[in-house]
CSV table of C-alpha atoms in Angstrom, one decimal:
chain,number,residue,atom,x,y,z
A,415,UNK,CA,-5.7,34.6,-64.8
A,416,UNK,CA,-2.4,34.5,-63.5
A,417,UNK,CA,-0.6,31.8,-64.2
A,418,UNK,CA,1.2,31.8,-60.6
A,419,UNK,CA,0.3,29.4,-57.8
A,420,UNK,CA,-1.4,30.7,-54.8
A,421,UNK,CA,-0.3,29.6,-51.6
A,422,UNK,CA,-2.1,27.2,-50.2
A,423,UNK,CA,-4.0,28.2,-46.6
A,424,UNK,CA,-2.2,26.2,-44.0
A,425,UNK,CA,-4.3,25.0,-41.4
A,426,UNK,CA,-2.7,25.4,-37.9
A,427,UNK,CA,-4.7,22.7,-36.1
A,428,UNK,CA,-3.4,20.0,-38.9
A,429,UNK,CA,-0.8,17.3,-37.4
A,430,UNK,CA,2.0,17.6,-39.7
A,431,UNK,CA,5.6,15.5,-39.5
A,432,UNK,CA,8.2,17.1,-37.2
A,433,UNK,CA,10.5,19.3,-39.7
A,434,UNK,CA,14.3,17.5,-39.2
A,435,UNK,CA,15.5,21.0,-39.8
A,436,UNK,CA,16.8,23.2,-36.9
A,437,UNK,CA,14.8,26.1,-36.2
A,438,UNK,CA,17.5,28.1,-33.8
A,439,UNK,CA,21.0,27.8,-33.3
A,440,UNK,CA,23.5,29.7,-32.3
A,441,UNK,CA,27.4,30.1,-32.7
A,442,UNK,CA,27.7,28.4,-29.2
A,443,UNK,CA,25.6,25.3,-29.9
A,444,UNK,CA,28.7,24.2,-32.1
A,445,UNK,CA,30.8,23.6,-28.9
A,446,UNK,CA,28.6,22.3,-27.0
A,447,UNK,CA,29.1,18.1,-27.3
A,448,UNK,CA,26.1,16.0,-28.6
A,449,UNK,CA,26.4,13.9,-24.8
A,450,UNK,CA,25.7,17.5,-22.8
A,451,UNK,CA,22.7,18.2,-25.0
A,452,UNK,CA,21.2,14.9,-24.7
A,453,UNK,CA,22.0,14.9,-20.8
A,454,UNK,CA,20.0,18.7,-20.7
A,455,UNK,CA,17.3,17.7,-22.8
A,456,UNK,CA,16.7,14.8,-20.6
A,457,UNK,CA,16.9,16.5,-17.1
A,458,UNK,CA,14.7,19.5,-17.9
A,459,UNK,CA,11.6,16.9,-19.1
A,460,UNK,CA,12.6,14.9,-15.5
A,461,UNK,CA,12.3,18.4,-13.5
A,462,UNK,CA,8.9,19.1,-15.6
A,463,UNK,CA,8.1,15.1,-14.2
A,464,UNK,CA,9.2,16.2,-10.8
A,465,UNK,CA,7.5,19.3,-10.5
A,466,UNK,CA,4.0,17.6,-11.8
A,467,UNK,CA,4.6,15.0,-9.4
A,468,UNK,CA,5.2,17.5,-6.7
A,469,UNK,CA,2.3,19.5,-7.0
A,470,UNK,CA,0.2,16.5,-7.1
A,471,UNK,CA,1.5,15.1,-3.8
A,472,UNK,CA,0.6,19.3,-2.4
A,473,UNK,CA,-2.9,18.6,-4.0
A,474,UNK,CA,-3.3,15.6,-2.0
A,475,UNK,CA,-2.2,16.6,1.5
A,476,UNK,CA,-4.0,19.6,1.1
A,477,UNK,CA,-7.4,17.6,0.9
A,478,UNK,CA,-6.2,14.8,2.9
A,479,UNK,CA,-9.4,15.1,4.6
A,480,UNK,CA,-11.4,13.8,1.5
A,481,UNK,CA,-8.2,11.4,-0.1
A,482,UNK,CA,-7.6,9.3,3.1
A,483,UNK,CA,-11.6,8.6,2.9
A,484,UNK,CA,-11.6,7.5,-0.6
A,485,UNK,CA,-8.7,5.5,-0.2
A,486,UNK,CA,-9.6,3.9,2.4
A,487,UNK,CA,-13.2,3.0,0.6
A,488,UNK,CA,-11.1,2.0,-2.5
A,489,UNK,CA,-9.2,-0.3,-0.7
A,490,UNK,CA,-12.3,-2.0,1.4
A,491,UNK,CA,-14.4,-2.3,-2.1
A,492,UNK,CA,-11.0,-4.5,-3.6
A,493,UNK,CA,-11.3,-6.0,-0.3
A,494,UNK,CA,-14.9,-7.1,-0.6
A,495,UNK,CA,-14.7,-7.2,-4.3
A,496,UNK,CA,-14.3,-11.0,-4.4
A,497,UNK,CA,-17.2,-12.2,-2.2
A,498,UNK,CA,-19.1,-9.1,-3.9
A,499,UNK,CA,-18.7,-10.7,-7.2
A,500,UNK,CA,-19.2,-14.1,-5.9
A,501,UNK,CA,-23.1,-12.9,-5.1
A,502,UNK,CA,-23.6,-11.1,-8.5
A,503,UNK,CA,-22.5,-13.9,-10.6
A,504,UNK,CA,-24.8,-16.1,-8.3
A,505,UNK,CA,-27.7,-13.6,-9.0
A,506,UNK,CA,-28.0,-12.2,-6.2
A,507,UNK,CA,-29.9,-8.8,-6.4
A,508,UNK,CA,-27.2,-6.1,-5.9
A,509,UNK,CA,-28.7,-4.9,-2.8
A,510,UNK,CA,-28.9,-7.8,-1.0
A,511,UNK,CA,-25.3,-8.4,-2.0
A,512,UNK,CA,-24.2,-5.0,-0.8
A,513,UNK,CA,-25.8,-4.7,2.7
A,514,UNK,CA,-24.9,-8.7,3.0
A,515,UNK,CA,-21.1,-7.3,3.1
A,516,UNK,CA,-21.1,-4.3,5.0
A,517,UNK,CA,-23.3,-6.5,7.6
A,518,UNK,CA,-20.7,-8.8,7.3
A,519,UNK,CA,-18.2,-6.7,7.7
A,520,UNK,CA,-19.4,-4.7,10.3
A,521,UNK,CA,-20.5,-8.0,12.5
A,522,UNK,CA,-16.5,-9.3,11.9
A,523,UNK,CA,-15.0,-6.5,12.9
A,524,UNK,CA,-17.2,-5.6,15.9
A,525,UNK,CA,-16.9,-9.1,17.5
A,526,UNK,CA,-13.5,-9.0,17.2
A,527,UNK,CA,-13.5,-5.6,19.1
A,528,UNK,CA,-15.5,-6.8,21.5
A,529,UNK,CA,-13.2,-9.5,22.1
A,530,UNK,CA,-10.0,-7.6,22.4
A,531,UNK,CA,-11.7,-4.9,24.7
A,532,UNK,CA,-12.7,-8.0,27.0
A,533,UNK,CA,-9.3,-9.7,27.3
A,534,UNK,CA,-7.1,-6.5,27.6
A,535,UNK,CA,-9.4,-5.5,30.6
A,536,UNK,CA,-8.9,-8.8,32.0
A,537,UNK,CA,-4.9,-9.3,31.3
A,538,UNK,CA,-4.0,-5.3,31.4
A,539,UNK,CA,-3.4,-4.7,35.2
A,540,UNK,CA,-1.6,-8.0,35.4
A,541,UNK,CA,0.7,-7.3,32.6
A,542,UNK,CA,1.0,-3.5,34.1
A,543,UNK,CA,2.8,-5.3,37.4
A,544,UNK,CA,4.6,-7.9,35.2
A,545,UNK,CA,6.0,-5.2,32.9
A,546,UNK,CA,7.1,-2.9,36.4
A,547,UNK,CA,8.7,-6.3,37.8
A,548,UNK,CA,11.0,-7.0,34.7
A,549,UNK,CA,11.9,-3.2,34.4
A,550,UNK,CA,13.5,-3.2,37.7
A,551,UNK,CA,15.1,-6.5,37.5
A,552,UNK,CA,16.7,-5.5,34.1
A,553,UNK,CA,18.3,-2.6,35.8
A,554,UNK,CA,19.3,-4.3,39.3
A,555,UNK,CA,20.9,-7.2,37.0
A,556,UNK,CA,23.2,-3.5,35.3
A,557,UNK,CA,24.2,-2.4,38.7
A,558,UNK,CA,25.4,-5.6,39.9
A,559,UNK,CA,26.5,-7.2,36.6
A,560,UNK,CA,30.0,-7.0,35.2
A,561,UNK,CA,29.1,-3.7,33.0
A,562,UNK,CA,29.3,-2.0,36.7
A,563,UNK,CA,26.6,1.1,35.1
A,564,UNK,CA,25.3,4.0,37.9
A,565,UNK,CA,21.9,5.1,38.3
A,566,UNK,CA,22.9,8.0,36.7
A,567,UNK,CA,23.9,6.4,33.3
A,568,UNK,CA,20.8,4.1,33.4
A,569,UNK,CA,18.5,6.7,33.6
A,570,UNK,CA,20.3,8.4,31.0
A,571,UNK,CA,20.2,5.7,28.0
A,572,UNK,CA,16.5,5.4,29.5
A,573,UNK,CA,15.9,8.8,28.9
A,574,UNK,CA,17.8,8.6,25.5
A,575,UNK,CA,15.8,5.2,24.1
A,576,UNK,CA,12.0,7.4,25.6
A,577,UNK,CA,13.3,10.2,23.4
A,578,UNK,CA,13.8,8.2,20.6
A,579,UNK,CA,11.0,6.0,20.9
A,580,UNK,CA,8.8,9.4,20.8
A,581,UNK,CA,10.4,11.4,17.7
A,582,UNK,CA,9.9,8.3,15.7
A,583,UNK,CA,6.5,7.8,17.2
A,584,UNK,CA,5.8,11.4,16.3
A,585,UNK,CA,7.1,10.9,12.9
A,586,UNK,CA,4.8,7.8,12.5
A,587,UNK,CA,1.7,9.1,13.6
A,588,UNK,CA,2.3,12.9,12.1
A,589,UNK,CA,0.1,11.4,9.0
A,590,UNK,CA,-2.8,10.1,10.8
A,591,UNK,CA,-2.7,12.9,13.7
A,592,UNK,CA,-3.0,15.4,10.7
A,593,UNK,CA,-5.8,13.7,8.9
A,594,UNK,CA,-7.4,13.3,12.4
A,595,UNK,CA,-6.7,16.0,14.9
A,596,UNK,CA,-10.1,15.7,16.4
A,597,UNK,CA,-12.7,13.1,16.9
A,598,UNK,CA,-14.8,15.3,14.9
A,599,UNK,CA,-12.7,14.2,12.0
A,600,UNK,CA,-12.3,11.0,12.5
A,601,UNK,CA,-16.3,10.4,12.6
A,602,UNK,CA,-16.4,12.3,9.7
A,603,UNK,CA,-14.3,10.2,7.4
A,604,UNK,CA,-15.4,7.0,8.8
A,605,UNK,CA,-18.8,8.4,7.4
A,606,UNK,CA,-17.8,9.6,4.7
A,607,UNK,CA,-15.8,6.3,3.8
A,608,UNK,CA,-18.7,3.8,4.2
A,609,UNK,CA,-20.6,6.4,1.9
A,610,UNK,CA,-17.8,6.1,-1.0
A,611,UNK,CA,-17.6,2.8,-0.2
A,612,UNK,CA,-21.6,2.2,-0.6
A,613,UNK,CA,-21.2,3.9,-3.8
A,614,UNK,CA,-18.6,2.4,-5.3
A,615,UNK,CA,-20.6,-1.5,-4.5
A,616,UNK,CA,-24.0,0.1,-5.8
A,617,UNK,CA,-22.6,1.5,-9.2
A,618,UNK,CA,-19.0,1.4,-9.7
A,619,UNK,CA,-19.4,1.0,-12.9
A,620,UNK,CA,-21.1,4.3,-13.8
A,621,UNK,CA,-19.1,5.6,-12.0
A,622,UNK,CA,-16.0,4.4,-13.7
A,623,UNK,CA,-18.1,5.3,-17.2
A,624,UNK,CA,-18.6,8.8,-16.0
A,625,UNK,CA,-14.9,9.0,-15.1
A,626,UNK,CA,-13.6,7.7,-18.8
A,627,UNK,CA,-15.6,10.6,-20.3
A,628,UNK,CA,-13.6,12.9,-18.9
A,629,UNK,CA,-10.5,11.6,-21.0
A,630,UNK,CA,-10.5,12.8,-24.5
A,631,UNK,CA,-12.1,10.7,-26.9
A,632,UNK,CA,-9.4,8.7,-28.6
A,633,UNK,CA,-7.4,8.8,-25.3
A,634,UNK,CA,-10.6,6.7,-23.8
A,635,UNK,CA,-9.7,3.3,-24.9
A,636,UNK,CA,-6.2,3.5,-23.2
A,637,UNK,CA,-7.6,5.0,-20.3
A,638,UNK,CA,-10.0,2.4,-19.6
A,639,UNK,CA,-7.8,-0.8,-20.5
A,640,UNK,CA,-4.6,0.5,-18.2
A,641,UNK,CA,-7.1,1.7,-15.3
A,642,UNK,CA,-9.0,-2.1,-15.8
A,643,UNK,CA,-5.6,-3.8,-15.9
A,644,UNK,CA,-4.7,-1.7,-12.8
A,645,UNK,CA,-7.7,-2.2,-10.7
A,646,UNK,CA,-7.3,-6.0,-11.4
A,647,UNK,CA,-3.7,-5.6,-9.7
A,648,UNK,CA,-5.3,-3.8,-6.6
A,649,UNK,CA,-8.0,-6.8,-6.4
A,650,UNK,CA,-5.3,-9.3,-6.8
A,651,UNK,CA,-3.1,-7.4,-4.0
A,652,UNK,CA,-5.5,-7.0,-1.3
A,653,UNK,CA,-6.7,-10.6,-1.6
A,654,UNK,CA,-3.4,-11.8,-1.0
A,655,UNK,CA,-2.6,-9.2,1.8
A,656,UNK,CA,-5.7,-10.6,3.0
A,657,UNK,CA,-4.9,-14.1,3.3
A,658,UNK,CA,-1.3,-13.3,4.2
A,659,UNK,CA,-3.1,-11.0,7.3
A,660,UNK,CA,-5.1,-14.5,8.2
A,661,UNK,CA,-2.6,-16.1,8.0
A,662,UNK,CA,0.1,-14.6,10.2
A,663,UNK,CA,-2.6,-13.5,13.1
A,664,UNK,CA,-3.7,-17.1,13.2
A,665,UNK,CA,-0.5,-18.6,13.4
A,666,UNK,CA,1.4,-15.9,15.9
A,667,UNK,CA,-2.6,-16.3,18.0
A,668,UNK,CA,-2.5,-19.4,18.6
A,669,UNK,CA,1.3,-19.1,19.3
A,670,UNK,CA,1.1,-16.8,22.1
A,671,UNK,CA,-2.3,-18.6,23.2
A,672,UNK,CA,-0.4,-21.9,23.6
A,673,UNK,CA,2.9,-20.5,25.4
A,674,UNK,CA,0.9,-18.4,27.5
A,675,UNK,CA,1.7,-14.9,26.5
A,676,UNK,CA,-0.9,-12.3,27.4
A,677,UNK,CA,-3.7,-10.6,25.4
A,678,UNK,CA,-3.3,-13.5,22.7
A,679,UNK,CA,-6.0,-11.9,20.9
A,680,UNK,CA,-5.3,-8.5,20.5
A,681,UNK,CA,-1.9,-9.5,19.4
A,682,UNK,CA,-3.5,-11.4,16.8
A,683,UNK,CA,-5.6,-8.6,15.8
A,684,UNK,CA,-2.8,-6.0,15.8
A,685,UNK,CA,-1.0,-8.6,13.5
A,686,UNK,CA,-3.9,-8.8,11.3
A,687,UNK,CA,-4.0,-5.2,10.9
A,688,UNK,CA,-0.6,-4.9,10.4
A,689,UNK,CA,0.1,-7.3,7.6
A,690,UNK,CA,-1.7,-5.0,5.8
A,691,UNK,CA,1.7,-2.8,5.7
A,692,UNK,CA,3.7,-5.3,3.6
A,693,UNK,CA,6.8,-6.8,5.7
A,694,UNK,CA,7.0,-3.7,7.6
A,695,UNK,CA,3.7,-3.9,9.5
A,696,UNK,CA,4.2,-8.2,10.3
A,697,UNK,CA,7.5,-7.4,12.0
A,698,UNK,CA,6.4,-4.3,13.8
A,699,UNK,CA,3.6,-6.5,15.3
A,700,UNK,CA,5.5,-9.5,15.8
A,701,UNK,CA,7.9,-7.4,17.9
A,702,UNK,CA,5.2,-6.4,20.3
A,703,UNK,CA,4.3,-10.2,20.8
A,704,UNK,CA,8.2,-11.0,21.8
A,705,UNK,CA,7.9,-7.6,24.0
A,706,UNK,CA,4.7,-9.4,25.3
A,707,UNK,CA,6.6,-13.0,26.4
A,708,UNK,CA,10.1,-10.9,27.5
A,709,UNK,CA,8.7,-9.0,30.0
A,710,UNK,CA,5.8,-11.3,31.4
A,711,UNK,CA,7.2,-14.7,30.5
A,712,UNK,CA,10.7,-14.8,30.8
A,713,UNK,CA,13.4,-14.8,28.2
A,714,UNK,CA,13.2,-18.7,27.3
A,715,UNK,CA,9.6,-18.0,26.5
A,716,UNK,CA,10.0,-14.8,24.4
A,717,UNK,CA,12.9,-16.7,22.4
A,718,UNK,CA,10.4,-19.2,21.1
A,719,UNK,CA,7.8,-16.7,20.4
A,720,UNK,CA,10.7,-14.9,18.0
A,721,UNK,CA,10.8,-18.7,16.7
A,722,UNK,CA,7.4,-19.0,16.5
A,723,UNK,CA,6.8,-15.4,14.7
A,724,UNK,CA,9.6,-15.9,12.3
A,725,UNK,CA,8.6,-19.2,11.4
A,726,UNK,CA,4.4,-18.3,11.0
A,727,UNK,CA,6.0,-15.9,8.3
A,728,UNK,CA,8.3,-18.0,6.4
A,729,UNK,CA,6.0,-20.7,6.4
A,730,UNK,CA,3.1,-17.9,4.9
A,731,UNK,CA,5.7,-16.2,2.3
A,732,UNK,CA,7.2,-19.3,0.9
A,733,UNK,CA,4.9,-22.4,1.3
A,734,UNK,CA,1.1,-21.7,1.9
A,735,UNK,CA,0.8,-18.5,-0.3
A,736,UNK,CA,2.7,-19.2,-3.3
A,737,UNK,CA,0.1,-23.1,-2.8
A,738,UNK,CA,-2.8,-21.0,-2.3
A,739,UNK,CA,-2.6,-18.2,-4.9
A,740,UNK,CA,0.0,-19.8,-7.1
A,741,UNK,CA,1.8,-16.2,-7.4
A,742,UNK,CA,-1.3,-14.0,-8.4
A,743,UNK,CA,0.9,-10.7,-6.6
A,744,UNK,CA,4.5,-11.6,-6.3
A,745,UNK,CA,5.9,-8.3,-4.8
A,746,UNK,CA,9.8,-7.7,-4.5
A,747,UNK,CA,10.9,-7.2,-1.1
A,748,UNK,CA,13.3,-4.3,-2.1
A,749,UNK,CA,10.6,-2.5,-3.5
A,750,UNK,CA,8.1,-2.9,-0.6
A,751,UNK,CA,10.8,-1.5,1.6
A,752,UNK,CA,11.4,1.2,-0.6
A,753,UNK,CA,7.6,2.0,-1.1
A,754,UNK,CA,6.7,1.6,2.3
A,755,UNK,CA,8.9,3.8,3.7
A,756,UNK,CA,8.4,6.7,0.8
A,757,UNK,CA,4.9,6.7,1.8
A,758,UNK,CA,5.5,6.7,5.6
A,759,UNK,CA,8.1,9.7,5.6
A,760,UNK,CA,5.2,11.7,3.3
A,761,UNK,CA,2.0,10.7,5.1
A,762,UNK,CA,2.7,8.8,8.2
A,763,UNK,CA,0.6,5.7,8.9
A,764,UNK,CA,-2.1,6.5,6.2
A,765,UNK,CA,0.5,6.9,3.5
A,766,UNK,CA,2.6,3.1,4.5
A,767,UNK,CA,-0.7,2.1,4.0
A,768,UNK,CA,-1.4,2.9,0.7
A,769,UNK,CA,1.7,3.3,-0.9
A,770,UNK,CA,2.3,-0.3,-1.5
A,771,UNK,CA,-1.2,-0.5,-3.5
A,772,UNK,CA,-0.9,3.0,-5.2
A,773,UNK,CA,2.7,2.1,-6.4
A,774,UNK,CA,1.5,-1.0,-7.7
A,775,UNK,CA,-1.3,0.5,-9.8
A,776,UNK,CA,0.5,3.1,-11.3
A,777,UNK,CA,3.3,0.6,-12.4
A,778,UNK,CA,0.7,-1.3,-14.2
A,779,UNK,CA,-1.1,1.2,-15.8
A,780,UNK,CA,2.1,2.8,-16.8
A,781,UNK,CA,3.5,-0.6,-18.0
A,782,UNK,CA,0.3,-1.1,-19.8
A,783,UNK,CA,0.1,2.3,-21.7
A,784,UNK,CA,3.7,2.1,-22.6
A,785,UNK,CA,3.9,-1.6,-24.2
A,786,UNK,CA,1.0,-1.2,-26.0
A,787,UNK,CA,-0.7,-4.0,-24.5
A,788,UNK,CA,-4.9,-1.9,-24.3
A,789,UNK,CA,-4.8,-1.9,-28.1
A,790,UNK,CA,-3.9,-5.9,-28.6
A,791,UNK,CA,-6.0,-7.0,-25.3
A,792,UNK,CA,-3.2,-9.3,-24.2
A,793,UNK,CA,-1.9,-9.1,-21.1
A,794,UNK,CA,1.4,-7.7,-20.4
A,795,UNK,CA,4.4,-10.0,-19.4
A,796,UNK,CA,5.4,-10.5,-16.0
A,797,UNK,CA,9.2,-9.5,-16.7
A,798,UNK,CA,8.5,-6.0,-17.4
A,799,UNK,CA,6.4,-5.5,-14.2
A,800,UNK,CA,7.7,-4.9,-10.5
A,801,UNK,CA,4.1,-6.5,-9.3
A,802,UNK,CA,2.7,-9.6,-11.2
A,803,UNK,CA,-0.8,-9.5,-11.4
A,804,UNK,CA,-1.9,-13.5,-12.9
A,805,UNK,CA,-0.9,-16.6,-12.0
A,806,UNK,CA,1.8,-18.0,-13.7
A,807,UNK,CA,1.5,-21.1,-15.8
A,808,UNK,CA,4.0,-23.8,-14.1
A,809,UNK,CA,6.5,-25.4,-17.2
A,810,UNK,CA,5.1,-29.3,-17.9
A,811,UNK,CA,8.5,-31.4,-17.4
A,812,UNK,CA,9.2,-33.4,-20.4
A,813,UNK,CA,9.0,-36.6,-19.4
């Protein structure tokens, strides 16, 4: 035998430590300063990130006609998710307790049609002639008030504000025209959104067990903690949007009710629904109620109804919610706006919806993968996230 060694067979699916050796170099890495390579390594892994994120956002407007639906059940089953498990900690069968919510849900939200329907057939042709009164005593106060305007330049800023008013309603509603350019498609992902929906009531967790196994094995644990953590967060958001959607409707309602400012209740309605667009979608609505009061009331009235509106959503943001929930989703204005308005230049109407939630899930599970948090169980502190997702514990004073 010979007494040299034989190499040993190297196996190329072994993980072995990263060689601290440089592989390639050339003459011209020499010049180039340690900063620039740092900066290039960095901004070719954020175009990879870009391009991933890209294609994804492609994916999803190209089967918008299936993501808007699932969305839309996702968001409902964090909606009901409260009073769902309410029923199955109370041993309720699960199928009493899922046809007891969509019954209740479907009775809510058809009485409240009903409603609306009734009081804008009523209060619409009076608020037609009310509207058609103020217009032309707006412009008869321009042609014989100090400004001194013509007919000519009226109609011009007229035409100028209408042209305005319908590229940004264009823009708006480019999201929800595209996901429903025919009734056919909107009856199609309203069914196909109580189904997902139904599903996710009757066995969301096999489904979510069936979803984990699609990770790879030692990836699973992760997976499951970080997506747990961030469904929490999504719970804990739309309760809150929830309450904060009561809230203002009730408040402005009874507002508008009380100063005598048409269709009260679909004002209160298109406030509730709204809300559901963080900041955004309460001042939108609250708008349309001062509208409401300028042109049918006068301008003493819709100044109080600005008072009113202004103060239903202070009062809601900094006394009754943080009372209420004690902080379970404290969301930072800058990055609702920012959110908000990322989603609504990419999807329209659909995408303000969901951005706020989406964004909030991904920053938990990302927050949660990164700090380490699945592997200890503990949750992870509210400094390092945009969205906190428990309650915080209030200091004891030393007395």
């Amino acid at each position: 035998m010979s007494d040299e060694r034989r190499p040993r067979f190297r196996n190329p699916f072994r993980a072995e430590p990263p060689s601290t050796e440089r592989t390639v170099s050339t003459p011209a890495d020499e010049y180039v300063p340690m900063p620039l390579r740092v900066t290039a390594g960095y901004s070719w892994r954020i175009l990879v990130i870009v391009a991933v994120i890209a294609v994804f956002i492609w994916l999803v407007m190209l089967l918008k006609l299936l993501v808007v639906p699932l969305l839309v059940g996702i968001l409902v089953t964090a909606l009901l998710w409260p009073a769902f498990g309410w029923m199955l900690r109370h041993r309720w069968p699960r199928w009493l307790a899922v046809a007891t919510s969509l019954i209740g849900v479907a009775a809510i939200v058809g009485g409240l049609m009903t409603l609306v329907v009734w009081q804008i057939k009523q209060q619409l042709p009076d608020v037609q002639a009310k509207t058609a009164a103020s217009i032309e005593q707006l412009k008869q106060l321009l042609l014989d008030g100090p400004l001194n305007l013509t007919e000519q330049q009226i109609q011009e800023w007229i035409d100028q504000g209408m042209e305005l008013l319908n590229d940004q309603a264009s823009l708006l509603w480019s999201g929800a025209l595209g996901v429903a350019t025919t009734t056919a498609h909107v009856l199609t992902g309203a069914v196909l959104a109580l189904f997902i929906l139904i599903c996710l009531l009757a066995d969301g967790a096999g489904i979510w067990r069936w979803t984990v196994k699609l990770f790879p094995r030692a990836a699973r644990p992760a997976a499951d903690a970080s997506a747990r953590a961030g469904w929490a967060t999504v719970i804990n958001y739309a309760r809150t949007q929830l309450l904060v959607a009561a809230i203002d409707a009730t408040g402005i309602g009874i507002g508008a009710a009380l100063l005598g400012v048409p269709m009260a209740l679909p004002v209160a309605v298109l406030v509730f629904l709204g809300s559901f667009v963080p900041i955004v979608g309460a001042v939108v609505t609250g708008a349309i109620a001062v509208f409401l009061a300028l042109v049918y009331n006068g301008l003493w009235i819709a100044i109080i109804m600005l008072a009113v509106v202004l103060g239903v959503q202070q009062l809601e943001g900094h006394i009754l919610q943080p009372l209420l929930m004690g902080s379970a989703v404290k969301v930072h204005p800058l990055a609702v706006v920012l959110v908000v308005a990322g989603g609504a230049m990419i999807a329209g109407i659909p995408g303000a919806l969901f951005a706020v939630p989406l964004a909030a899930f991904v920053n938990v599970v990302a927050v949660t993968l990164g700090s380490g948090s699945w592997k200890t169980g503990k949750k992870t502190p509210d400094a390092d996230l945009i969205w906190s997702t428990v309650p915080r514990e209030r200091r004891r004073r030393n007395r």
